[in-house]
Coordinates of C-alpha atoms in Angstrom, one line a residue:
Chain A
X1 CA 0.1 0.0 0.0
X2 CA 2.8 2.5 1.0
X3 CA 4.5 1.7 -2.1
X4 CA 1.4 2.0 -4.3
X5 CA 0.7 5.5 -2.8
X6 CA 4.2 6.8 -3.4
X7 CA 3.9 5.5 -7.1
X8 CA 0.5 7.1 -7.5
X9 CA 1.8 10.4 -6.2
X10 CA 5.0 10.3 -8.2
X11 CA 3.1 9.5 -11.4
X12 CA 0.4 12.2 -10.8
X13 CA 2.8 15.0 -10.0
X14 CA 5.0 14.2 -13.0
X15 CA 2.2 14.0 -15.6
X16 CA 1.1 17.0 -17.7
X17 CA -1.6 19.4 -16.4
X18 CA -4.5 18.6 -18.7
X19 CA -6.8 21.3 -17.5
X20 CA -7.7 24.1 -20.0
X21 CA -5.5 26.6 -18.2
X22 CA -2.7 24.1 -18.0
X23 CA -1.4 25.3 -14.5
X24 CA -2.5 25.5 -10.9
X25 CA -4.5 28.7 -10.2
X26 CA -2.4 31.2 -8.2
X27 CA -4.8 31.8 -5.4
X28 CA -4.8 28.1 -4.4
X29 CA -1.0 27.4 -5.2
X30 CA 0.0 27.8 -1.7
X31 CA -2.6 25.1 -0.5
X32 CA -1.5 22.7 -3.4
X33 CA 2.2 23.0 -2.5
X34 CA 1.6 22.5 1.2
X35 CA -0.4 19.3 0.6
X36 CA 2.0 17.9 -2.0
X37 CA 4.9 18.6 0.5
X38 CA 3.3 16.1 2.8
X39 CA 3.9 12.5 2.3
X40 CA 0.2 11.7 3.2
X41 CA -1.3 13.7 0.4
X42 CA -1.1 14.7 -3.2
X43 CA -3.6 16.9 -5.1
X44 CA -5.2 15.4 -8.2
X45 CA -7.2 18.5 -9.4
X46 CA -7.6 22.1 -8.2
X47 CA -9.6 25.2 -9.0
X48 CA -9.3 28.5 -6.9
X49 CA -12.9 29.4 -7.8
X50 CA -14.1 31.3 -10.9
X51 CA -16.7 33.6 -12.3
X52 CA -18.0 32.3 -15.7
X53 CA -20.6 33.3 -18.3
X54 CA -21.8 30.4 -20.4
X55 CA -24.1 30.4 -23.2
X56 CA -26.2 27.4 -24.2
X57 CA -29.5 25.9 -25.1
X58 CA -32.1 25.7 -22.4
X59 CA -31.9 22.6 -20.1
X60 CA -28.6 21.4 -21.5
X61 CA -26.2 23.7 -19.9
X62 CA -26.8 22.5 -16.4
X63 CA -25.8 18.9 -17.0
X64 CA -23.2 19.2 -19.6
X65 CA -21.1 22.4 -19.9
X66 CA -19.1 21.1 -22.9
X67 CA -21.9 21.8 -25.2
X68 CA -22.1 25.5 -24.1
X69 CA -20.0 28.3 -25.3
X70 CA -17.9 30.0 -22.8
X71 CA -18.3 33.7 -23.1
X72 CA -16.2 34.8 -20.3
X73 CA -14.1 33.0 -17.6
X74 CA -12.1 34.6 -14.8
X75 CA -10.2 33.1 -11.8
X76 CA -10.3 36.6 -10.2
X77 CA -12.7 39.4 -9.9
X78 CA -14.7 40.7 -12.9
X79 CA -15.8 44.0 -14.2
X80 CA -19.1 45.2 -15.7
X81 CA -17.4 45.6 -19.0
X82 CA -16.4 42.0 -18.9
X83 CA -19.9 40.8 -18.5
X84 CA -21.4 43.2 -20.9
X85 CA -18.8 42.3 -23.4
X86 CA -19.3 38.5 -23.0
X87 CA -23.1 38.9 -23.1
X88 CA -22.9 40.6 -26.5
X89 CA -21.9 37.4 -27.9
X90 CA -24.7 35.5 -26.6
X91 CA -27.1 33.8 -29.0
X92 CA -28.6 31.2 -26.7
X93 CA -29.3 31.2 -22.9
X94 CA -26.4 32.9 -21.2
X95 CA -26.0 32.2 -17.4
X96 CA -23.6 33.9 -14.9
X97 CA -22.1 31.5 -12.4
X98 CA -19.8 31.9 -9.6
X99 CA -18.0 28.5 -8.8
X100 CA -16.1 28.3 -5.5
X101 CA -12.8 26.7 -5.0
X102 CA -12.5 22.9 -5.5
X103 CA -9.8 20.6 -4.6
X104 CA -9.5 16.7 -4.9
X105 CA -6.7 15.3 -2.7
X106 CA -5.6 11.6 -2.8
X107 CA -4.8 10.6 0.8
X108 CA -2.5 7.8 2.0
X109 CA -4.7 6.4 4.8
X110 CA -8.4 6.8 5.7
X111 CA -7.4 8.7 8.9
X112 CA -5.4 11.1 6.8
X113 CA -8.6 11.8 4.6
X114 CA -10.6 12.2 7.7
X115 CA -8.2 15.0 9.1
X116 CA -8.3 16.9 5.8
X117 CA -12.2 16.4 5.6
X118 CA -12.4 17.9 9.1
X119 CA -10.2 20.8 8.2
X120 CA -12.3 21.5 5.2
X121 CA -15.6 21.4 7.1
X122 CA -14.3 23.7 9.7
X123 CA -13.0 26.1 7.2
X124 CA -16.5 26.5 5.5
X125 CA -16.2 23.9 2.9
X126 CA -19.6 22.2 3.8
X127 CA -19.9 20.2 0.6
X128 CA -16.8 18.2 1.1
X129 CA -16.7 14.5 1.2
X130 CA -14.6 11.3 0.7
X131 CA -14.5 8.7 -2.0
X132 CA -13.0 5.4 -1.3
X133 CA -12.1 3.1 -4.2
X134 CA -11.9 -0.5 -4.3
X135 CA -8.2 -0.3 -5.3
X136 CA -7.3 1.5 -2.1
X137 CA -7.6 5.0 -3.7
X138 CA -8.9 7.5 -1.1
X139 CA -9.8 11.0 -2.4
X140 CA -10.9 13.7 -0.2
X141 CA -13.0 16.3 -2.1
X142 CA -12.9 19.9 -0.7
X143 CA -16.0 21.7 -1.9
X144 CA -17.9 24.8 -0.9
X145 CA -21.8 25.3 -0.8
X146 CA -21.1 29.0 -2.1
X147 CA -22.6 29.8 -5.4
X148 CA -24.3 32.1 -7.8
X149 CA -26.3 31.0 -10.8
X150 CA -28.2 33.8 -12.7
X151 CA -29.8 33.4 -16.1
X152 CA -29.1 36.6 -18.0
X153 CA -30.3 36.0 -21.6
X154 CA -32.8 34.0 -23.5
X155 CA -32.4 33.2 -27.2
X156 CA -29.6 35.9 -27.2
X157 CA -31.8 38.5 -25.8
X158 CA -30.8 40.3 -22.6
X159 CA -33.3 39.7 -19.9
X160 CA -32.2 42.4 -17.4
X161 CA -31.3 46.0 -17.2
X162 CA -27.5 47.3 -17.1
X163 CA -28.0 48.4 -13.5
X164 CA -28.6 44.7 -12.5
X165 CA -25.5 43.5 -14.2
X166 CA -23.7 46.3 -12.2
X167 CA -25.2 44.8 -9.0
X168 CA -24.3 41.3 -10.1
X169 CA -20.7 42.3 -10.6
X170 CA -20.5 43.3 -6.9
X171 CA -22.3 40.3 -5.7
X172 CA -19.9 37.9 -7.9
X173 CA -16.9 39.7 -6.6
X174 CA -18.0 39.6 -2.9
X175 CA -18.3 35.8 -3.5
X176 CA -14.8 35.7 -4.9
X177 CA -13.5 37.7 -1.8
X178 CA -15.2 35.3 0.6
X179 CA -14.0 32.3 -1.5
X180 CA -10.4 33.7 -1.1
X181 CA -10.9 34.1 2.6
X182 CA -12.1 30.4 2.9
X183 CA -9.1 29.3 1.0
X184 CA -6.9 31.2 3.3
X185 CA -8.9 29.9 6.3
X186 CA -8.3 26.3 5.0
X187 CA -4.6 26.9 4.5
X188 CA -4.3 28.1 8.2
X189 CA -6.3 25.4 9.5
X190 CA -4.4 22.8 7.5
X191 CA -1.1 24.1 8.7
X192 CA -2.2 24.1 12.3
X193 CA -3.6 20.6 11.9
X194 CA -0.4 19.2 10.3
X195 CA 1.7 21.0 12.9
X196 CA -0.2 19.4 15.7
X197 CA 1.2 16.1 14.5
X198 CA 4.8 17.5 15.1
X199 CA 6.3 18.3 18.5
X200 CA 7.6 21.9 17.3
X201 CA 5.0 23.4 14.8
X202 CA 7.2 25.7 12.6
X203 CA 4.4 28.0 11.2
X204 CA 1.8 27.8 13.9
X205 CA 1.2 31.2 15.5
X206 CA -1.2 31.0 18.3
X207 CA -1.3 34.7 19.3
X208 CA -2.1 35.6 15.7
X209 CA -5.1 33.2 15.7
X210 CA -6.4 34.7 19.1
X211 CA -5.9 38.3 17.9
X212 CA -7.7 37.9 14.6
X213 CA -11.2 39.0 15.1
X214 CA -12.1 38.2 11.6
X215 CA -11.0 34.6 12.0
X216 CA -12.7 34.3 15.4
X217 CA -16.0 35.6 14.0
X218 CA -15.9 33.3 11.1
X219 CA -15.0 30.5 13.3
X220 CA -17.9 31.2 15.5
X221 CA -20.3 31.6 12.5
X222 CA -19.0 28.2 11.1
X223 CA -19.6 26.7 14.4
X224 CA -23.3 27.2 14.2
X225 CA -23.5 25.4 10.8
X226 CA -25.4 22.3 11.1
X227 CA -23.5 19.0 11.2
X228 CA -20.1 20.5 12.1
X229 CA -20.0 19.7 15.6
X230 CA -19.3 16.0 15.0
X231 CA -16.6 16.9 12.3
X232 CA -14.8 19.1 14.9
X233 CA -15.0 16.3 17.6
X234 CA -13.5 14.1 15.1
X235 CA -10.6 16.4 14.4
X236 CA -9.9 16.9 18.0
X237 CA -10.0 13.2 18.6
X238 CA -7.6 12.6 15.7
X239 CA -5.3 15.4 16.9
X240 CA -5.3 14.3 20.3
X241 CA -4.6 10.7 19.3
X242 CA -1.9 11.8 17.0
X243 CA -0.3 14.0 19.7
X244 CA -0.5 11.3 22.1
X245 CA 1.2 9.0 19.7
X246 CA 3.8 11.6 19.1
X247 CA 4.4 12.2 22.9
X248 CA 4.7 8.3 23.2
X249 CA 7.2 8.3 20.4
X250 CA 9.1 11.5 21.0
X251 CA 8.8 11.3 24.8
X252 CA 12.3 12.7 25.2
X253 CA 12.0 15.6 22.7
X254 CA 12.8 19.0 24.2
X255 CA 9.6 20.9 25.1
X256 CA 7.6 17.8 24.3
X257 CA 5.5 18.4 27.5
X258 CA 4.4 21.9 27.0
X259 CA 3.9 22.0 23.4
X260 CA 0.8 19.9 23.2
X261 CA -1.0 22.0 25.7
X262 CA -0.3 25.2 23.7
X263 CA -1.5 23.4 20.7
X264 CA -4.7 22.4 22.5
X265 CA -5.5 26.1 23.2
X266 CA -4.8 27.1 19.7
X267 CA -6.5 24.4 18.0
X268 CA -9.6 24.8 20.1
X269 CA -10.1 28.2 18.4
X270 CA -11.2 26.7 15.2
X271 CA -12.3 23.2 15.9
Chain B
X1 CA -20.1 -2.9 15.6
X2 CA -23.2 -4.8 14.3
X3 CA -25.0 -4.1 17.6
X4 CA -24.0 -0.5 17.6
X5 CA -25.3 0.0 14.2
X6 CA -28.6 -1.6 15.0
X7 CA -29.0 0.5 18.1
X8 CA -28.0 3.7 16.1
X9 CA -30.7 2.8 13.6
X10 CA -33.4 2.0 16.1
X11 CA -32.7 5.1 18.1
X12 CA -32.6 7.5 15.0
X13 CA -35.8 6.1 13.5
X14 CA -37.7 6.2 16.7
X15 CA -36.9 9.8 17.6
X16 CA -38.9 12.9 16.7
X17 CA -38.4 14.5 13.3
X18 CA -36.8 17.8 14.3
X19 CA -37.0 19.5 10.9
X20 CA -39.1 22.7 10.4
X21 CA -41.5 20.6 8.4
X22 CA -41.6 17.7 10.8
X23 CA -41.9 14.9 8.2
X24 CA -40.1 13.3 5.3
X25 CA -40.8 15.2 1.9
X26 CA -43.2 13.3 -0.2
X27 CA -41.1 13.2 -3.4
X28 CA -38.3 11.4 -1.4
X29 CA -40.3 9.2 0.8
X30 CA -39.9 6.2 -1.4
X31 CA -36.1 6.5 -1.5
X32 CA -36.2 6.9 2.3
X33 CA -38.4 3.9 2.9
X34 CA -36.2 1.8 0.6
X35 CA -33.1 2.7 2.4
X36 CA -34.7 2.2 5.9
X37 CA -36.0 -1.2 4.8
X38 CA -32.3 -2.4 4.3
X39 CA -30.4 -3.6 7.2
X40 CA -27.3 -1.8 5.9
X41 CA -28.7 1.7 5.9
X42 CA -30.8 4.3 7.6
X43 CA -31.4 7.9 6.7
X44 CA -30.5 10.6 9.2
X45 CA -31.8 13.6 7.1
X46 CA -33.5 14.1 3.7
X47 CA -35.0 17.0 1.6
X48 CA -36.6 16.4 -1.7
X49 CA -35.5 19.7 -3.0
X50 CA -36.9 23.2 -2.7
X51 CA -37.5 26.6 -4.1
X52 CA -36.9 29.3 -1.5
X53 CA -36.9 33.1 -1.4
X54 CA -35.0 34.5 1.4
X55 CA -34.4 38.0 2.7
X56 CA -31.4 39.2 4.5
X57 CA -28.7 41.8 4.9
X58 CA -25.9 41.6 2.1
X59 CA -23.0 39.2 2.8
X60 CA -24.8 37.4 5.7
X61 CA -27.4 35.2 3.9
X62 CA -25.0 33.0 2.1
X63 CA -23.3 31.6 5.2
X64 CA -26.1 31.7 7.7
X65 CA -29.6 31.3 6.5
X66 CA -31.0 31.4 10.1
X67 CA -30.4 35.3 10.2
X68 CA -32.5 35.6 7.1
X69 CA -36.3 36.0 6.7
X70 CA -37.9 33.3 4.7
X71 CA -40.2 34.8 2.3
X72 CA -41.4 31.7 0.4
X73 CA -40.4 28.1 0.4
X74 CA -41.8 25.3 -1.6
X75 CA -40.8 21.6 -2.0
X76 CA -42.8 21.5 -5.3
X77 CA -43.1 23.8 -8.3
X78 CA -43.8 27.5 -7.6
X79 CA -45.9 30.0 -9.6
X80 CA -45.2 33.7 -10.6
X81 CA -47.6 35.0 -8.0
X82 CA -45.8 32.9 -5.3
X83 CA -42.5 34.7 -5.9
X84 CA -44.1 38.2 -6.4
X85 CA -46.0 37.8 -3.3
X86 CA -43.0 36.8 -1.4
X87 CA -40.9 39.7 -2.9
X88 CA -43.5 42.2 -1.7
X89 CA -42.4 41.6 1.8
X90 CA -38.7 42.0 1.1
X91 CA -37.0 44.7 3.1
X92 CA -33.4 43.6 2.7
X93 CA -31.6 41.6 -0.1
X94 CA -33.9 38.9 -1.5
X95 CA -32.4 36.0 -3.2
X96 CA -34.3 33.2 -5.1
X97 CA -32.7 29.7 -4.7
X98 CA -33.3 26.3 -6.1
X99 CA -31.8 23.8 -3.7
X100 CA -31.7 20.1 -5.0
X101 CA -32.5 17.0 -3.0
X102 CA -30.0 16.1 -0.4
X103 CA -29.8 12.8 1.7
X104 CA -27.7 11.8 4.6
X105 CA -27.5 8.0 5.0
X106 CA -25.7 6.1 7.8
X107 CA -24.2 2.9 6.6
X108 CA -23.2 -0.2 8.3
X109 CA -20.0 -0.9 6.6
X110 CA -17.6 1.1 4.4
X111 CA -18.4 -1.0 1.4
X112 CA -22.3 -0.4 2.0
X113 CA -21.4 3.4 1.8
X114 CA -19.2 2.9 -1.4
X115 CA -22.1 1.1 -3.1
X116 CA -24.4 3.9 -2.1
X117 CA -22.0 6.6 -3.3
X118 CA -21.6 4.9 -6.6
X119 CA -25.4 4.8 -7.1
X120 CA -25.6 8.5 -6.3
X121 CA -22.7 9.5 -8.6
X122 CA -24.3 7.4 -11.5
X123 CA -27.7 9.1 -10.9
X124 CA -26.2 12.5 -11.4
X125 CA -25.6 13.4 -7.7
X126 CA -22.2 14.4 -8.3
X127 CA -21.5 16.4 -5.1
X128 CA -21.9 13.2 -3.1
X129 CA -19.3 12.1 -0.6
X130 CA -18.7 10.1 2.5
X131 CA -17.9 11.0 6.1
X132 CA -16.2 8.5 8.3
X133 CA -16.3 9.1 12.0
X134 CA -13.8 7.9 14.5
X135 CA -16.7 6.2 16.5
X136 CA -17.4 4.0 13.5
X137 CA -20.1 6.2 12.1
X138 CA -20.1 6.3 8.3
X139 CA -22.3 8.7 6.5
X140 CA -22.9 8.9 2.8
X141 CA -24.2 12.2 1.7
X142 CA -26.1 12.3 -1.6
X143 CA -25.9 15.8 -3.3
X144 CA -26.4 17.3 -6.5
X145 CA -24.5 20.1 -8.2
X146 CA -27.9 21.4 -9.7
X147 CA -28.5 25.0 -8.4
X148 CA -30.0 28.6 -9.0
X149 CA -29.1 31.5 -6.9
X150 CA -30.5 34.8 -8.2
X151 CA -30.4 38.1 -6.3
X152 CA -33.8 39.9 -6.8
X153 CA -34.0 42.8 -4.5
X154 CA -31.6 45.1 -2.7
X155 CA -32.7 47.0 0.5
X156 CA -36.4 45.9 -0.3
X157 CA -36.2 47.4 -4.0
X158 CA -36.9 45.0 -6.8
X159 CA -34.1 44.8 -9.1
X160 CA -35.7 43.1 -12.0
X161 CA -38.7 43.4 -14.3
X162 CA -41.8 41.1 -13.7
X163 CA -41.1 39.4 -17.2
X164 CA -37.8 38.2 -15.8
X165 CA -39.6 36.7 -12.7
X166 CA -41.8 35.0 -15.1
X167 CA -38.8 33.5 -16.9
X168 CA -37.2 32.5 -13.5
X169 CA -40.4 30.7 -12.4
X170 CA -40.0 28.6 -15.5
X171 CA -36.3 27.9 -15.0
X172 CA -36.8 27.1 -11.3
X173 CA -39.6 24.7 -12.1
X174 CA -37.5 23.0 -14.8
X175 CA -34.8 22.4 -12.2
X176 CA -37.4 20.9 -9.9
X177 CA -38.5 18.6 -12.8
X178 CA -34.9 17.6 -13.4
X179 CA -34.4 17.1 -9.6
X180 CA -37.3 14.7 -9.4
X181 CA -36.0 12.8 -12.4
X182 CA -32.8 12.4 -10.6
X183 CA -34.6 11.2 -7.4
X184 CA -36.4 8.7 -9.6
X185 CA -33.2 7.6 -11.4
X186 CA -31.5 7.2 -7.9
X187 CA -34.4 5.1 -6.7
X188 CA -34.1 2.8 -9.7
X189 CA -30.5 2.4 -9.7
X190 CA -30.5 1.8 -5.9
X191 CA -33.2 -0.8 -6.3
X192 CA -31.2 -2.5 -9.1
X193 CA -27.9 -2.3 -7.2
X194 CA -29.7 -3.9 -4.1
X195 CA -31.3 -6.5 -6.1
X196 CA -28.0 -7.4 -7.6
X197 CA -27.0 -8.8 -4.2
X198 CA -30.0 -11.2 -4.2
X199 CA -30.5 -14.2 -6.5
X200 CA -34.0 -13.3 -7.6
X201 CA -34.4 -9.5 -7.7
X202 CA -38.0 -8.9 -7.1
X203 CA -38.4 -5.5 -8.6
X204 CA -35.9 -5.2 -11.3
X205 CA -37.3 -4.9 -14.7
X206 CA -34.5 -5.1 -17.4
X207 CA -36.9 -4.7 -20.4
X208 CA -38.2 -1.5 -18.9
X209 CA -34.7 0.0 -18.5
X210 CA -34.0 -1.0 -22.1
X211 CA -37.1 0.6 -23.5
X212 CA -36.7 3.9 -21.6
X213 CA -35.1 6.3 -24.1
X214 CA -35.2 9.1 -21.5
X215 CA -33.4 6.9 -19.0
X216 CA -30.7 5.8 -21.6
X217 CA -30.3 9.4 -22.7
X218 CA -29.8 10.5 -19.2
X219 CA -27.4 7.5 -18.6
X220 CA -25.3 8.5 -21.7
X221 CA -25.3 12.1 -20.6
X222 CA -24.1 11.1 -17.2
X223 CA -21.6 8.9 -18.7
X224 CA -19.7 11.7 -20.2
X225 CA -19.5 13.5 -16.8
X226 CA -15.9 13.8 -15.6
X227 CA -14.8 11.4 -12.9
X228 CA -17.8 9.1 -13.2
X229 CA -16.1 6.3 -15.0
X230 CA -14.2 5.2 -12.1
X231 CA -17.4 5.2 -9.8
X232 CA -19.1 3.0 -12.2
X233 CA -16.3 0.5 -12.3
X234 CA -16.4 0.5 -8.6
X235 CA -20.0 -0.4 -8.5
X236 CA -19.6 -3.0 -11.1
X237 CA -16.7 -4.5 -9.1
X238 CA -18.8 -4.3 -5.9
X239 CA -21.8 -5.9 -7.6
X240 CA -19.8 -8.7 -9.4
X241 CA -18.1 -9.6 -6.2
X242 CA -21.3 -9.6 -4.1
X243 CA -23.1 -11.7 -6.8
X244 CA -20.0 -14.0 -7.0
X245 CA -20.4 -14.3 -3.1
X246 CA -24.1 -14.8 -3.5
X247 CA -23.6 -17.6 -6.1
X248 CA -21.0 -19.3 -3.9
X249 CA -23.4 -19.1 -1.0
X250 CA -26.7 -20.0 -2.8
X251 CA -25.2 -22.3 -5.5
X252 CA -28.1 -24.5 -5.2
X253 CA -30.7 -21.8 -5.7
X254 CA -33.1 -22.4 -8.6
X255 CA -32.2 -20.3 -11.5
X256 CA -28.9 -19.3 -9.8
X257 CA -26.9 -19.8 -13.0
X258 CA -28.9 -17.5 -15.3
X259 CA -29.8 -14.6 -13.1
X260 CA -26.4 -13.1 -12.7
X261 CA -26.0 -12.8 -16.4
X262 CA -29.1 -11.1 -16.9
X263 CA -28.3 -8.8 -14.2
X264 CA -24.9 -8.0 -15.7
X265 CA -26.8 -6.9 -19.0
X266 CA -29.2 -4.8 -17.1
X267 CA -26.7 -3.2 -14.7
X268 CA -24.4 -2.2 -17.6
X269 CA -27.1 0.1 -18.9
X270 CA -26.7 2.6 -16.2
X271 CA -23.2 1.9 -14.7

C-alpha cells in the first residue's frame, strides 16, 4: 500500500496538467504546495474558484457544460465591462455563475483523509466528502456550498437591465472575496492540524489566531453550521490521538511536555 | 459494531423529526423507505429539493440562513404569484434559490457506503461524498450540483422586471423537474444495485430499462460526466463480487446460474 501510494503520487505529480489553463491557479497554489509537500497527500485537481458566463440551449447547460459556449471566464474578480462584453456574444441562454474553489486530494490512509475532511468542514467547505475506491484509492474532495447562478439572456436577448449587471458584478466579486478568505482559512487550519502532529510546529502562530477577530467571527459563524459539531470532535480526537502517539514516540524531545498543551489552546479556536 | 449500528438505527428512526416541516418530503419518501428497509442503511436527514426566497442583509445570507427571513419556501413547483407575493415583503436583499434534493444515510460498513456513493454518482448526484467518523459512524451524503441563486432585490427594492420573474419561475420549475427525475433515477439504480445482491431480484425490470429512451439518454449524458467512469467501475466490481459471493453461498438456488448474467446486462445500462 505504501509503495502504491508513493507510485501514484510520483506518477500524478510528474504528468502533464491537462486542464484548459494548464497550470495551478495562483490563489490556491500555496494550499496545493503544502499538501504536496506532505507524504500523506497529493492533489489530483484544483480550482481556486471562478466567475463564468456560459451560453447554451435551455435545459442542457446545467448537466453538460461542454455543449455550451464559454463567453467569459475569470479566476479573479470581474468588471461590468467583462460581463457586458461577454453577453454581447450570446446567441442562446447565457448564465452567470460563480463557482467556488474545489480541490481533490488523494490521501494515503483513511485517517489522513478524515483529518483533511475535518479541516475542510471547519474552514467552511461544507460540501466536502470522501470517495473510497476498491483499489485503495482514497480521495478527499474539498467543496464549498457558496454559489451564484443567474440566467441573463434567452435566445440571445438580454433579460435584465444594465443596473442589474452592475449589481451582479459586485455580488460575484464579494463571493470571490469570501472564497479567497475560505481558501486562506483552509490553509491556516491545515497548517495548524499538520503542525499538531509534530512536536515543534514551525508555522503555527497561536497569538495571531487569537488576535484575529475576523477569523474568530468566522469560526463562530462556522460553528453554528449544521453538522459541524461532529466533524470538530473528529478532528480533535484525531489530533489528540496523533499528539498522544507523538508524545509516546518522541517522549524525550525538548519541550515535548508543554507544546501539546499550547496546541490544544490554539486548536480549540477553530475546531 | 453490528449491535452498535442496529442501536443507532433504532434510536434514529424512533426519535422525533426535528426539521421545520416535521416529516419526510413526499417526493423522496420512497427512497427513504427503501433505504430504511435495508439492514445496511438508515437515513439521518432528507430533503426532496426546494425553491426558496430568502431576505437578508448583504453578505450574511450565504453563510447563515438562520439570520434571514424566509419569504417563500416550496418543495414543489412555484408560480409567478408565489414569488411576487414573497418579494412584496422584502425589506433587505432577497435571493431566489433552487436547492436540489439532499440525503444523509448512515451505512453499516464502508463497502455499503461505497455502493450507495456509486449509485448516487451514477444517478447525477455529483457532489456526493462520505464522512467516516472515529466512532465507526459512516455517513454517505447524496448531493447534486444542480442549483440556481438569483439576487432579486436590494434594500427591499426589486432589481428586475416582472417578465424576468416569469422567466425565472420557469427555470426554477424546470430544475425541480430535473431534480425529481434524478431522485427517480437514484431510486431505480438503488433498487437494481440492491437487487443485484440477491439471486431473484423482485423489482428489477430489465426490459423497462432498455425501452426507456429518457433513461438511456440520461445515462449516456451522465456517462460523459468527468470522474464518473471510475465510480461506475467500482459499482460493477462491488456488484460482481457480491453476486459471486451470492453464487458461492446460494449455488443450489433455482435459476442461480442464469440470473447473474441477466443482471450484468441490465446493470451495464446505467453503470
